Amino acid sequence: MTRPDQSGSSTVWSLTSFATLALFGATLYAIFVVAPVEQQMGIVQKIFYFHVPSAYAMYIGFGVSAIGSAVYLLKRDPKWDALGVAGAEVGSLFCLIVLLTGPLWARKAWGVWWTWDPRLTTTLLAGMIFAAYLSLRSMGNAGEVEKRFAAGLALFGVIDLPLIHYSVQRWRGVHPTVITGKGGGLESEMYWALGLSFIAFTGLAVLLIWARASAERQREQTAKLRFELMHR
Amino acid sequence: MLIPPPAHAQEQPAAPKEGAVAETKEDAAEERAAQFVGVRGPEAESVPGGALMLGAYAIVWALLFLYLMRMRGLQRNTAEELERLSAEIRASGGS
């Protein structure tokens, strides 16, 4: 992945990249060396340290997509549309990670790969809404109508995020509640590992959204140039 | 002290009253499970937790790698397209 642009922001980009890389190293050390193995589930519980921050990064991606889409609908500025696309794509990537790593943990903890628990179902729903967004945007060069429709879809999809978050508290389900205040919590070393992982995944999500939005803006400018050249 | 109830698994099935029909039923019943045996020891079910964990981490890194490769491809294609368009503009005498 190349830097988003060659301006002064490349220094910030480089620093964020190195910091994120270092944080991932520290996170892996904390997960596999510092944090103890969970008493009942055993080593499979360590999936939790990447699974939960991935869900958080998914919130960041989809949230950014909704913000970009809302501002685009108000201002019609392509840079906000690019942010909407970038957020939806990165959010979908982390949503896929959540939906694939969760069942691997569930197989050991619950004895099944999947169950229609409220949190699992609402997460799948969010993934499907933003998959529809990306499908709409991938149909060639999206015109103004497609962009506005996709922006509306992103705003619709973001309504699902509070449902995912509060589903474990409001509805009966089997999903763990260790960090939502209802469970027994975590041991201090586990908190350290999870905290570091949260910061690392935040950095990664920011970098990916940044790079993808920059690439989308460049792609849009190239398409505009091509159009002008054809109609000379 | 409580006296444990007799185990149903040890009870003998009732003898068939009719000849051929009863024999057919007995053959079908023999194909199904006739008893459940409890596990004696610590391992009730063996699900490989280590393999599942490795699989999860491998999925995370693989997906991130694939996404980075996709983004790199997108940036490369855009740069090539931009270069081609610039060449066309220069060839047509534009600035």
Tab-separated table of N, CA, C and O in Angstrom, chain A residues 24-35:
chain	number	residue	atom	x	y	z
A	24	PHE	N	0.861	-3.425	17.058
A	24	PHE	CA	0.455	-4.802	16.771
A	24	PHE	C	1.460	-5.792	17.349
A	24	PHE	O	1.074	-6.842	17.865
A	25	GLY	N	2.743	-5.439	17.284
A	25	GLY	CA	3.769	-6.286	17.889
A	25	GLY	C	3.555	-6.406	19.389
A	25	GLY	O	3.565	-7.509	19.956
A	26	ALA	N	3.326	-5.252	20.032
A	26	ALA	CA	3.098	-5.240	21.487
A	26	ALA	C	1.812	-5.986	21.847
A	26	ALA	O	1.759	-6.702	22.861
A	27	THR	N	0.807	-5.840	21.001
A	27	THR	CA	-0.475	-6.511	21.254
A	27	THR	C	-0.315	-8.028	21.206
A	27	THR	O	-0.814	-8.745	22.083
A	28	LEU	N	0.409	-8.509	20.195
A	28	LEU	CA	0.604	-9.961	20.085
A	28	LEU	C	1.389	-10.500	21.277
A	28	LEU	O	1.092	-11.589	21.791
A	29	TYR	N	2.369	-9.708	21.736
A	29	TYR	CA	3.133	-10.111	22.925
A	29	TYR	C	2.208	-10.185	24.145
A	29	TYR	O	2.234	-11.145	24.913
A	30	ALA	N	1.375	-9.148	24.288
A	30	ALA	CA	0.457	-9.111	25.437
A	30	ALA	C	-0.549	-10.265	25.382
A	30	ALA	O	-0.879	-10.859	26.410
A	31	ILE	N	-1.003	-10.589	24.189
A	31	ILE	CA	-2.010	-11.654	24.054
A	31	ILE	C	-1.413	-13.023	24.380
A	31	ILE	O	-1.993	-13.799	25.147
A	32	PHE	N	-0.257	-13.313	23.796
A	32	PHE	CA	0.269	-14.678	23.894
A	32	PHE	C	1.279	-14.890	25.017
A	32	PHE	O	1.575	-16.037	25.354
A	33	VAL	N	1.808	-13.810	25.582
A	33	VAL	CA	2.801	-13.982	26.655
A	33	VAL	C	2.271	-13.465	27.996
A	33	VAL	O	2.372	-14.148	29.018
A	34	VAL	N	1.670	-12.274	27.984
A	34	VAL	CA	1.250	-11.651	29.251
A	34	VAL	C	-0.118	-12.176	29.721
A	34	VAL	O	-0.253	-12.604	30.868
A	35	ALA	N	-1.103	-12.147	28.848
A	35	ALA	CA	-2.466	-12.536	29.251
A	35	ALA	C	-2.543	-14.036	29.522
A	35	ALA	O	-2.016	-14.830	28.748
